[in-house]
Every structure is written in C-alpha cells, then in structure tokens.
PDB file of C-alpha atoms in Angstrom:
ATOM      1  CA  MET E   1      12.995  70.852  28.141  1.00 98.00           C
ATOM      2  CA  LYS E   2      10.896  67.695  27.876  1.00 98.00           C
ATOM      3  CA  LEU E   3      10.747  66.309  24.344  1.00 98.00           C
ATOM      4  CA  LEU E   4       8.251  63.648  23.347  1.00 98.00           C
ATOM      5  CA  ARG E   5       6.502  61.873  20.502  1.00 98.00           C
ATOM      6  CA  TYR E   6       2.723  61.607  20.455  1.00 98.00           C
ATOM      7  CA  GLY E   7       0.047  59.906  18.405  1.00 98.00           C
ATOM      8  CA  ALA E   8      -0.824  56.483  17.042  1.00 97.00           C
ATOM      9  CA  LYS E   9       1.795  53.748  16.812  1.00 97.00           C
ATOM     10  CA  GLY E  10       4.007  54.271  13.799  1.00 95.00           C
ATOM     11  CA  GLN E  11       2.548  57.738  13.190  1.00 97.00           C
ATOM     12  CA  GLU E  12       4.034  59.661  16.100  1.00 98.00           C
ATOM     13  CA  LYS E  13       4.644  63.385  15.777  1.00 98.00           C
ATOM     14  CA  PRO E  14       7.319  65.411  17.580  1.00 98.00           C
ATOM     15  CA  GLY E  15       6.311  67.531  20.533  1.00 98.00           C
ATOM     16  CA  LEU E  16       7.330  68.991  23.845  1.00 98.00           C
ATOM     17  CA  LEU E  17       5.732  69.297  27.248  1.00 98.00           C
ATOM     18  CA  ASP E  18       5.084  72.889  28.279  1.00 98.00           C
ATOM     19  CA  ALA E  19       5.140  74.370  31.777  1.00 96.00           C
ATOM     20  CA  SER E  20       1.466  73.473  32.248  1.00 97.00           C
ATOM     21  CA  ASN E  21       2.080  69.804  31.317  1.00 97.00           C
ATOM     22  CA  ARG E  22       0.350  70.229  27.966  1.00 98.00           C
ATOM     23  CA  VAL E  23       1.750  68.883  24.721  1.00 98.00           C
ATOM     24  CA  ARG E  24       2.893  71.358  22.066  1.00 98.00           C
ATOM     25  CA  ASP E  25       3.446  70.289  18.472  1.00 98.00           C
ATOM     26  CA  LEU E  26       6.926  70.647  16.946  1.00 98.00           C
ATOM     27  CA  SER E  27       6.078  69.381  13.463  1.00 98.00           C
ATOM     28  CA  ALA E  28       6.699  72.770  11.860  1.00 98.00           C
ATOM     29  CA  HIS E  29      10.256  72.750  13.158  1.00 98.00           C
ATOM     30  CA  VAL E  30      11.481  69.123  13.128  1.00 98.00           C
ATOM     31  CA  ALA E  31      10.358  65.897  11.485  1.00 98.00           C
ATOM     32  CA  ASP E  32      10.974  63.762  14.574  1.00 98.00           C
ATOM     33  CA  ILE E  33      12.750  63.610  17.916  1.00 98.00           C
ATOM     34  CA  ALA E  34      15.615  61.655  16.423  1.00 98.00           C
ATOM     35  CA  GLY E  35      19.135  61.768  15.028  1.00 98.00           C
ATOM     36  CA  GLU E  36      20.553  65.208  14.315  1.00 97.00           C
ATOM     37  CA  VAL E  37      17.683  66.897  16.175  1.00 98.00           C
ATOM     38  CA  LEU E  38      19.329  65.578  19.354  1.00 98.00           C
ATOM     39  CA  THR E  39      22.756  67.092  18.728  1.00 98.00           C
ATOM     40  CA  PRO E  40      23.764  70.093  20.846  1.00 98.00           C
ATOM     41  CA  GLU E  41      22.926  72.375  17.900  1.00 98.00           C
ATOM     42  CA  GLY E  42      19.555  70.715  17.373  1.00 98.00           C
ATOM     43  CA  ILE E  43      18.631  70.937  21.042  1.00 98.00           C
ATOM     44  CA  ALA E  44      19.700  74.597  21.136  1.00 98.00           C
ATOM     45  CA  ARG E  45      17.380  75.421  18.226  1.00 98.00           C
ATOM     46  CA  LEU E  46      14.437  73.827  20.025  1.00 98.00           C
ATOM     47  CA  GLN E  47      15.276  75.562  23.297  1.00 98.00           C
ATOM     48  CA  ALA E  48      15.182  78.890  21.481  1.00 98.00           C
ATOM     49  CA  LEU E  49      11.500  78.370  20.645  1.00 98.00           C
ATOM     50  CA  ASP E  50       8.759  79.875  22.815  1.00 97.00           C
ATOM     51  CA  PRO E  51       6.475  76.942  23.711  1.00 97.00           C
ATOM     52  CA  GLU E  52       3.510  79.276  23.964  1.00 96.00           C
ATOM     53  CA  THR E  53       3.781  79.981  20.229  1.00 97.00           C
ATOM     54  CA  LEU E  54       3.583  76.286  19.301  1.00 98.00           C
ATOM     55  CA  PRO E  55       0.248  74.610  18.431  1.00 98.00           C
ATOM     56  CA  LEU E  56      -1.465  73.071  21.438  1.00 98.00           C
ATOM     57  CA  VAL E  57      -2.263  69.360  21.101  1.00 98.00           C
ATOM     58  CA  GLU E  58      -5.620  68.229  22.452  1.00 97.00           C
ATOM     59  CA  GLY E  59      -5.710  65.586  25.143  1.00 97.00           C
ATOM     60  CA  VAL E  60      -3.911  64.770  28.373  1.00 97.00           C
ATOM     61  CA  PRO E  61      -0.573  63.023  27.819  1.00 98.00           C
ATOM     62  CA  GLN E  62      -0.570  59.378  28.926  1.00 97.00           C
ATOM     63  CA  GLU E  63      -4.329  59.472  29.419  1.00 95.00           C
ATOM     64  CA  GLY E  64      -6.395  60.336  26.351  1.00 93.00           C
ATOM     65  CA  LEU E  65      -3.284  61.248  24.382  1.00 98.00           C
ATOM     66  CA  ARG E  66      -0.945  58.348  23.630  1.00 98.00           C
ATOM     67  CA  LEU E  67       2.784  58.956  23.861  1.00 98.00           C
ATOM     68  CA  GLY E  68       5.182  56.906  21.786  1.00 98.00           C
ATOM     69  CA  PRO E  69       8.824  56.164  22.592  1.00 98.00           C
ATOM     70  CA  CYS E  70      10.468  59.507  23.313  1.00 98.00           C
ATOM     71  CA  VAL E  71      13.232  58.870  20.756  1.00 98.00           C
ATOM     72  CA  GLY E  72      12.462  57.902  17.169  1.00 98.00           C
ATOM     73  CA  HIS E  73      14.567  55.793  14.798  1.00 98.00           C
ATOM     74  CA  ILE E  74      16.871  54.575  17.565  1.00 98.00           C
ATOM     75  CA  GLY E  75      20.115  53.396  16.033  1.00 96.00           C
ATOM     76  CA  LYS E  76      21.494  51.365  18.932  1.00 98.00           C
ATOM     77  CA  PHE E  77      19.784  50.282  22.164  1.00 98.00           C
ATOM     78  CA  ILE E  78      22.722  49.433  24.418  1.00 98.00           C
ATOM     79  CA  CYS E  79      22.271  48.064  27.935  1.00 98.00           C
ATOM     80  CA  ILE E  80      24.508  47.678  30.962  1.00 97.00           C
ATOM     81  CA  GLY E  81      24.022  44.614  33.175  1.00 94.00           C
ATOM     82  CA  LEU E  82      24.527  44.238  36.930  1.00 91.00           C
ATOM     83  CA  ASN E  83      25.379  47.910  37.324  1.00 96.00           C
ATOM     84  CA  TYR E  84      23.978  48.442  40.823  1.00 93.00           C
ATOM     85  CA  ALA E  85      25.971  47.019  43.718  1.00 87.00           C
ATOM     86  CA  ASP E  86      22.816  46.144  45.671  1.00 82.00           C
ATOM     87  CA  HIS E  87      21.226  44.467  42.622  1.00 81.00           C
ATOM     88  CA  ALA E  88      24.339  42.364  41.991  1.00 79.00           C
ATOM     89  CA  ALA E  89      24.181  41.277  45.628  1.00 79.00           C
ATOM     90  CA  GLU E  90      20.532  40.175  45.400  1.00 81.00           C
ATOM     91  CA  THR E  91      21.296  37.996  42.362  1.00 77.00           C
ATOM     92  CA  GLY E  92      24.405  36.518  43.970  1.00 80.00           C
ATOM     93  CA  ALA E  93      26.625  37.851  41.179  1.00 79.00           C
ATOM     94  CA  PRO E  94      30.091  39.315  41.779  1.00 87.00           C
ATOM     95  CA  ILE E  95      30.657  43.047  41.237  1.00 88.00           C
ATOM     96  CA  PRO E  96      31.722  43.426  37.591  1.00 92.00           C
ATOM     97  CA  ALA E  97      35.279  44.639  36.998  1.00 95.00           C
ATOM     98  CA  GLU E  98      34.129  46.316  33.769  1.00 97.00           C
ATOM     99  CA  PRO E  99      30.652  47.193  32.465  1.00 97.00           C
ATOM    100  CA  ILE E 100      28.662  44.205  31.164  1.00 95.00           C
ATOM    101  CA  ILE E 101      27.254  45.128  27.757  1.00 96.00           C
ATOM    102  CA  PHE E 102      24.267  43.621  25.954  1.00 96.00           C
ATOM    103  CA  ASN E 103      21.704  44.843  23.448  1.00 96.00           C
ATOM    104  CA  LYS E 104      17.998  45.215  23.055  1.00 97.00           C
ATOM    105  CA  TRP E 105      16.769  45.002  19.491  1.00 97.00           C
ATOM    106  CA  THR E 106      15.087  48.197  18.368  1.00 97.00           C
ATOM    107  CA  SER E 107      11.947  46.169  17.578  1.00 98.00           C
ATOM    108  CA  ALA E 108      11.518  45.907  21.374  1.00 98.00           C
ATOM    109  CA  VAL E 109      10.937  49.660  21.712  1.00 98.00           C
ATOM    110  CA  VAL E 110       7.402  50.772  22.612  1.00 98.00           C
ATOM    111  CA  GLY E 111       5.754  53.745  24.266  1.00 98.00           C
ATOM    112  CA  PRO E 112       5.716  54.251  28.028  1.00 98.00           C
ATOM    113  CA  ASN E 113       2.125  53.085  28.464  1.00 98.00           C
ATOM    114  CA  ASP E 114       1.896  50.480  25.706  1.00 98.00           C
ATOM    115  CA  ASP E 115       1.107  46.873  26.573  1.00 98.00           C
ATOM    116  CA  VAL E 116       3.997  44.524  27.382  1.00 98.00           C
ATOM    117  CA  GLU E 117       3.627  41.101  25.791  1.00 98.00           C
ATOM    118  CA  ILE E 118       4.514  37.975  27.744  1.00 98.00           C
ATOM    119  CA  PRO E 119       6.287  35.877  25.082  1.00 98.00           C
ATOM    120  CA  ARG E 120       5.017  32.469  24.079  1.00 97.00           C
ATOM    121  CA  ASP E 121       6.499  29.745  26.295  1.00 96.00           C
ATOM    122  CA  SER E 122       7.686  32.336  28.800  1.00 97.00           C
ATOM    123  CA  VAL E 123       7.882  31.274  32.426  1.00 97.00           C
ATOM    124  CA  LYS E 124      10.153  33.987  33.872  1.00 98.00           C
ATOM    125  CA  THR E 125       9.284  37.438  32.485  1.00 98.00           C
ATOM    126  CA  ASP E 126      10.687  40.091  34.830  1.00 98.00           C
ATOM    127  CA  TRP E 127      10.816  43.870  35.287  1.00 98.00           C
ATOM    128  CA  GLU E 128      13.693  46.378  35.621  1.00 98.00           C
ATOM    129  CA  VAL E 129      13.309  50.150  36.015  1.00 98.00           C
ATOM    130  CA  GLU E 130      16.359  51.863  34.516  1.00 98.00           C
ATOM    131  CA  LEU E 131      17.793  55.297  33.781  1.00 98.00           C
ATOM    132  CA  GLY E 132      18.036  55.785  30.024  1.00 98.00           C
ATOM    133  CA  VAL E 133      20.766  57.997  28.546  1.00 98.00           C
ATOM    134  CA  VAL E 134      20.227  59.463  25.073  1.00 98.00           C
ATOM    135  CA  ILE E 135      23.290  60.364  23.032  1.00 98.00           C
ATOM    136  CA  GLY E 136      23.304  63.805  21.412  1.00 98.00           C
ATOM    137  CA  LYS E 137      26.852  64.349  20.225  1.00 98.00           C
ATOM    138  CA  GLY E 138      28.410  61.380  18.502  1.00 98.00           C
ATOM    139  CA  GLY E 139      31.963  60.208  18.942  1.00 98.00           C
ATOM    140  CA  ARG E 140      34.554  57.496  19.485  1.00 98.00           C
ATOM    141  CA  TYR E 141      37.194  57.197  22.188  1.00 98.00           C
ATOM    142  CA  ILE E 142      35.424  59.793  24.311  1.00 98.00           C
ATOM    143  CA  SER E 143      37.280  60.751  27.486  1.00 98.00           C
ATOM    144  CA  GLU E 144      35.476  60.558  30.814  1.00 98.00           C
ATOM    145  CA  GLU E 145      36.199  64.255  31.228  1.00 98.00           C
ATOM    146  CA  ASN E 146      34.188  65.087  28.094  1.00 98.00           C
ATOM    147  CA  ALA E 147      31.614  62.291  28.237  1.00 98.00           C
ATOM    148  CA  MET E 148      28.733  64.360  29.590  1.00 98.00           C
ATOM    149  CA  ASP E 149      29.037  66.744  26.629  1.00 98.00           C
ATOM    150  CA  HIS E 150      27.777  63.841  24.491  1.00 98.00           C
ATOM    151  CA  VAL E 151      24.527  63.330  26.441  1.00 98.00           C
ATOM    152  CA  ALA E 152      21.369  64.929  25.031  1.00 98.00           C
ATOM    153  CA  GLY E 153      19.201  63.888  27.943  1.00 98.00           C
ATOM    154  CA  TYR E 154      17.618  61.181  30.049  1.00 99.00           C
ATOM    155  CA  CYS E 155      14.464  59.073  30.156  1.00 98.00           C
ATOM    156  CA  VAL E 156      12.766  56.195  31.952  1.00 98.00           C
ATOM    157  CA  ILE E 157      13.218  52.675  30.563  1.00 98.00           C
ATOM    158  CA  ASN E 158      11.652  49.383  31.648  1.00 98.00           C
ATOM    159  CA  ASP E 159      14.236  46.740  30.734  1.00 98.00           C
ATOM    160  CA  VAL E 160      11.711  43.894  30.598  1.00 98.00           C
ATOM    161  CA  SER E 161      13.562  40.564  30.644  1.00 98.00           C
ATOM    162  CA  GLU E 162      12.728  36.891  30.224  1.00 97.00           C
ATOM    163  CA  ARG E 163      15.103  35.207  32.659  1.00 96.00           C
ATOM    164  CA  GLU E 164      14.855  31.659  31.308  1.00 97.00           C
ATOM    165  CA  PHE E 165      15.559  32.891  27.772  1.00 96.00           C
ATOM    166  CA  GLN E 166      18.358  35.112  29.140  1.00 95.00           C
ATOM    167  CA  ILE E 167      20.156  32.719  31.470  1.00 92.00           C
ATOM    168  CA  GLU E 168      19.097  29.120  30.854  1.00 93.00           C
ATOM    169  CA  ARG E 169      18.832  28.802  27.076  1.00 92.00           C
ATOM    170  CA  GLY E 170      22.487  29.182  26.087  1.00 88.00           C
ATOM    171  CA  GLY E 171      24.337  31.952  24.305  1.00 83.00           C
ATOM    172  CA  THR E 172      24.213  35.617  25.260  1.00 88.00           C
ATOM    173  CA  TRP E 173      21.678  37.537  27.351  1.00 91.00           C
ATOM    174  CA  ASP E 174      20.229  39.164  24.249  1.00 94.00           C
ATOM    175  CA  LYS E 175      17.567  36.539  23.504  1.00 94.00           C
ATOM    176  CA  GLY E 176      15.897  37.242  26.849  1.00 96.00           C
ATOM    177  CA  LYS E 177      16.170  41.005  26.558  1.00 97.00           C
ATOM    178  CA  GLY E 178      15.007  41.925  23.077  1.00 97.00           C
ATOM    179  CA  CYS E 179      11.554  40.375  22.721  1.00 98.00           C
ATOM    180  CA  ASP E 180       8.903  42.603  21.156  1.00 98.00           C
ATOM    181  CA  THR E 181       7.579  45.227  23.632  1.00 98.00           C
ATOM    182  CA  PHE E 182      10.478  44.628  26.078  1.00 98.00           C
ATOM    183  CA  GLY E 183      11.699  48.242  25.804  1.00 98.00           C
ATOM    184  CA  PRO E 184       9.135  50.793  27.018  1.00 98.00           C
ATOM    185  CA  THR E 185      10.890  54.172  26.659  1.00 98.00           C
ATOM    186  CA  GLY E 186       9.708  57.573  27.858  1.00 98.00           C
ATOM    187  CA  PRO E 187       7.356  59.313  28.558  1.00 98.00           C
ATOM    188  CA  TRP E 188       9.703  62.110  27.546  1.00 98.00           C
ATOM    189  CA  LEU E 189      13.351  62.883  27.008  1.00 98.00           C
ATOM    190  CA  VAL E 190      14.440  65.391  29.647  1.00 98.00           C
ATOM    191  CA  THR E 191      17.362  67.422  28.307  1.00 98.00           C
ATOM    192  CA  SER E 192      20.587  67.186  30.289  1.00 98.00           C
ATOM    193  CA  ASP E 193      20.472  70.813  31.433  1.00 98.00           C
ATOM    194  CA  GLU E 194      17.433  69.949  33.573  1.00 98.00           C
ATOM    195  CA  VAL E 195      19.133  67.035  35.369  1.00 98.00           C
ATOM    196  CA  ALA E 196      21.602  68.451  37.875  1.00 97.00           C
ATOM    197  CA  ASP E 197      23.182  65.088  38.737  1.00 98.00           C
ATOM    198  CA  PRO E 198      22.171  61.798  37.078  1.00 98.00           C
ATOM    199  CA  GLN E 199      23.820  59.946  39.967  1.00 98.00           C
ATOM    200  CA  LYS E 200      21.325  61.297  42.494  1.00 98.00           C
ATOM    201  CA  LEU E 201      17.973  60.171  41.117  1.00 98.00           C
ATOM    202  CA  LYS E 202      15.401  58.024  42.896  1.00 98.00           C
ATOM    203  CA  LEU E 203      13.766  55.271  40.847  1.00 98.00           C
ATOM    204  CA  TRP E 204      10.981  52.843  41.671  1.00 98.00           C
ATOM    205  CA  LEU E 205       8.696  50.158  40.250  1.00 98.00           C
ATOM    206  CA  ASP E 206       5.384  48.636  41.430  1.00 98.00           C
ATOM    207  CA  VAL E 207       3.568  45.532  40.219  1.00 98.00           C
ATOM    208  CA  ASP E 208      -0.172  45.479  40.932  1.00 98.00           C
ATOM    209  CA  GLY E 209       0.329  48.189  43.527  1.00 98.00           C
ATOM    210  CA  LYS E 210       3.151  46.459  45.415  1.00 98.00           C
ATOM    211  CA  ARG E 211       6.468  48.297  45.574  1.00 98.00           C
ATOM    212  CA  TYR E 212       9.269  45.982  44.450  1.00 98.00           C
ATOM    213  CA  GLN E 213      12.020  48.381  43.398  1.00 98.00           C
ATOM    214  CA  ASP E 214      12.883  51.487  45.398  1.00 97.00           C
ATOM    215  CA  GLY E 215      16.427  52.590  44.680  1.00 96.00           C
ATOM    216  CA  THR E 216      18.742  55.391  43.711  1.00 97.00           C
ATOM    217  CA  THR E 217      21.272  55.901  40.957  1.00 97.00           C
ATOM    218  CA  GLU E 218      23.798  56.651  43.701  1.00 96.00           C
ATOM    219  CA  THR E 219      24.436  52.888  43.989  1.00 95.00           C
ATOM    220  CA  MET E 220      25.433  52.500  40.335  1.00 96.00           C
ATOM    221  CA  ILE E 221      28.812  50.794  40.023  1.00 96.00           C
ATOM    222  CA  PHE E 222      29.712  52.612  36.797  1.00 98.00           C
ATOM    223  CA  THR E 223      28.443  56.167  36.420  1.00 98.00           C
ATOM    224  CA  VAL E 224      26.848  57.658  33.312  1.00 98.00           C
ATOM    225  CA  GLN E 225      30.117  59.466  32.648  1.00 98.00           C
ATOM    226  CA  GLN E 226      32.110  56.239  32.852  1.00 98.00           C
ATOM    227  CA  ILE E 227      29.612  54.253  30.773  1.00 98.00           C
ATOM    228  CA  VAL E 228      29.563  56.719  27.859  1.00 98.00           C
ATOM    229  CA  SER E 229      33.342  56.827  27.754  1.00 98.00           C
ATOM    230  CA  TYR E 230      33.688  53.049  28.077  1.00 98.00           C
ATOM    231  CA  LEU E 231      31.191  52.209  25.345  1.00 98.00           C
ATOM    232  CA  SER E 232      32.886  54.596  22.934  1.00 98.00           C
ATOM    233  CA  ARG E 233      36.006  52.425  23.057  1.00 98.00           C
ATOM    234  CA  PHE E 234      34.136  49.598  21.363  1.00 98.00           C
ATOM    235  CA  MET E 235      31.741  51.404  19.015  1.00 98.00           C
ATOM    236  CA  SER E 236      30.975  54.851  17.709  1.00 98.00           C
ATOM    237  CA  LEU E 237      28.151  56.489  19.617  1.00 98.00           C
ATOM    238  CA  GLN E 238      25.713  58.364  17.404  1.00 98.00           C
ATOM    239  CA  PRO E 239      22.922  60.904  17.959  1.00 98.00           C
ATOM    240  CA  GLY E 240      19.783  59.102  19.062  1.00 98.00           C
ATOM    241  CA  ASP E 241      21.514  56.020  20.468  1.00 98.00           C
ATOM    242  CA  VAL E 242      19.973  54.960  23.774  1.00 98.00           C
ATOM    243  CA  ILE E 243      21.864  53.487  26.721  1.00 98.00           C
ATOM    244  CA  SER E 244      19.996  51.721  29.533  1.00 98.00           C
ATOM    245  CA  THR E 245      22.234  51.898  32.577  1.00 98.00           C
ATOM    246  CA  GLY E 246      21.149  49.039  34.853  1.00 97.00           C
ATOM    247  CA  THR E 247      18.579  48.458  37.568  1.00 96.00           C
ATOM    248  CA  PRO E 248      18.452  48.697  41.371  1.00 96.00           C
ATOM    249  CA  PRO E 249      17.436  45.727  43.557  1.00 94.00           C
ATOM    250  CA  GLY E 250      13.908  44.387  43.714  1.00 96.00           C
ATOM    251  CA  VAL E 251      13.571  42.507  40.434  1.00 96.00           C
ATOM    252  CA  GLY E 252      11.388  39.432  40.352  1.00 97.00           C
ATOM    253  CA  LEU E 253      14.383  37.115  40.034  1.00 94.00           C
ATOM    254  CA  GLY E 254      15.741  38.426  43.330  1.00 93.00           C
ATOM    255  CA  GLN E 255      12.604  37.734  45.361  1.00 94.00           C
ATOM    256  CA  LYS E 256      12.539  34.770  47.742  1.00 93.00           C
ATOM    257  CA  PRO E 257      10.903  32.832  46.197  1.00 96.00           C
ATOM    258  CA  PRO E 258      11.231  34.487  42.745  1.00 97.00           C
ATOM    259  CA  VAL E 259       8.170  36.286  41.346  1.00 98.00           C
ATOM    260  CA  PHE E 260       7.498  36.651  37.624  1.00 98.00           C
ATOM    261  CA  LEU E 261       4.937  38.427  35.475  1.00 98.00           C
ATOM    262  CA  THR E 262       1.829  36.871  33.971  1.00 98.00           C
ATOM    263  CA  ALA E 263      -0.788  38.320  31.639  1.00 98.00           C
ATOM    264  CA  GLY E 264      -3.245  40.736  33.228  1.00 98.00           C
ATOM    265  CA  GLN E 265      -0.899  42.542  35.599  1.00 98.00           C
ATOM    266  CA  GLU E 266       0.082  46.201  35.787  1.00 98.00           C
ATOM    267  CA  MET E 267       3.548  47.698  36.143  1.00 98.00           C
ATOM    268  CA  ARG E 268       4.027  51.298  37.242  1.00 98.00           C
ATOM    269  CA  LEU E 269       7.501  52.800  37.374  1.00 98.00           C
ATOM    270  CA  GLY E 270       9.261  56.112  37.379  1.00 98.00           C
ATOM    271  CA  ILE E 271      12.388  58.145  37.989  1.00 98.00           C
ATOM    272  CA  GLU E 272      12.598  61.392  39.925  1.00 98.00           C
ATOM    273  CA  GLY E 273      12.149  64.306  37.514  1.00 98.00           C
ATOM    274  CA  LEU E 274      11.875  62.086  34.431  1.00 98.00           C
ATOM    275  CA  GLY E 275       8.242  60.982  34.575  1.00 98.00           C
ATOM    276  CA  GLU E 276       6.367  57.728  35.002  1.00 98.00           C
ATOM    277  CA  GLN E 277       5.322  54.719  32.930  1.00 98.00           C
ATOM    278  CA  ARG E 278       2.428  52.301  33.252  1.00 98.00           C
ATOM    279  CA  GLN E 279       2.098  49.036  31.323  1.00 98.00           C
ATOM    280  CA  ARG E 280      -0.422  46.220  31.251  1.00 98.00           C
ATOM    281  CA  THR E 281       0.884  42.717  30.563  1.00 98.00           C
ATOM    282  CA  VAL E 282      -0.828  40.676  27.835  1.00 98.00           C
ATOM    283  CA  SER E 283      -0.168  37.326  26.166  1.00 98.00           C
ATOM    284  CA  ALA E 284       1.787  37.455  22.939  1.00 96.00           C
TER     285      ALA E 284
END
C-alpha cells in the first residue's frame, strides 16, 4: 500500500495511490497519515479497505496534483551519517564503529516536489538521496530480532545539506542539516509488506540531468534492522518518527573539485519501488 498526503501546503489530506496510480481520498477514515494511523493496527485497518470504493481525487500526482510530505506531524526526524562504506571513502572519513546520529528539524520537511531554498550566505548546499524509514510501532530497547516489526514503511528522502554550516561553523552537524526545505519526504510511504528487502534497493540522484548518485542500500554499513534497534537504546521511538538512513557516494562534496547547488537548478532522485522526487532550487 502506498500512503500519501495531497493538497495545498498546510492543508494536506490523507490518501493512497491505487493500482492505476490514481489518488484515492482517505479523509472519511483517518484524519492524517500520522501517529497512531501508522501503527500495525492502523495500517491493517487501511489495508482492509477496497481502494475502488474510496473517492477518486482529480489530477495526476506530482503533476497537476501536489503531494505533501508523506508523513504528517513528524515527531522526530532522525538521521544517520556516513552510513555507506563507499560514501565514507569518498569523503575521506573512517568507517564509523557505531551509527553517527544527527537531527533534522521538522520545519525542514517539505513535499517531494516542493522548491528547495538555498539559504542566505550559503556557499556549499549539497544533495543526498536517502532511504527513509517510518516507525509504526513505538518502543524502547528494541532487539535487532524484533526491530523490523516496528517499521511501518519506507520513503524517499533528500537529505539536503549545507556543508559549510555543517562542518566549518563549529558545533554539531545539525545547523547544516535542518534549514527550511532541507527535508523533502515522499512521494508516498510504501508499507513494509511491499518491500521485500530494504537492503537491496537501488537509489539515484541527478542534478540538471547529470547522474551524480547511483548506489544501492546493499553498501549500508548499518542495516535498517540495526539502526532501529540502536536508536531505541537512546530514545523512545514513536509512531510517525522518520529515520533517514544515510546516502551512497556521489554527493557534491565528494566531487573533484566539489560541486554545490545554486538557485535555478533541478534535482531528480528516486529509490527502486518507492517513487521519485523532483525539486527546483531557489534563493531563500
């Protein structure tokens, strides 16, 4: 099942994508794709519905019909850094012994095709296609054996990053990761039953038609299973939390010489089976 949120910014309604790639409205059944709706019980209730009986929404998704972030009211937006062996190599960083954790502020979250703003005074805005994991069943101290039971589904995330803010301005990475619009999420949340193995997904990203990232989740250092369990040692995971699991090689920082985004460019990115995003860069 592919769950989504459609409509104007701040006024998104819950929906799903049917077998003909048309949007069906879920407003009569849930208020939003968020929180308790994403628990195993909530997902089961939605899966019991016949999509053909749901109201058809006019417009083509991601064309005439805007899609918002696929998860509403995100509680925590947790990210894992340097989680692909080949990406760590391109940045010259050692392989982490444990997952590197940082956060994106929820004010960074936007829809999959919304504009990405280049922050004022930015000189090193970069791109990162990432597999997003959406928590369905909350918990603490989750074992690796049971970790996948806590995953509601998966989505595409662009972990947009300002490298000077992140690396050269002191403090933690967070200031270069959480700028407004730096978290395009979606187009839809694909429930976990439709993803046979999250460690065997191809992911890619183009800028102005040039392929920069072309990787696979097989090269992740820490798997989804390990990440969910690890994070739960340090915080409770709650329904609707989003985890961005790292990026494969090909980021702008890793180019020789480095390449960074400016206003007026287009990013296109996607993950096998999870859909595609497209963003235009604009000045903040």
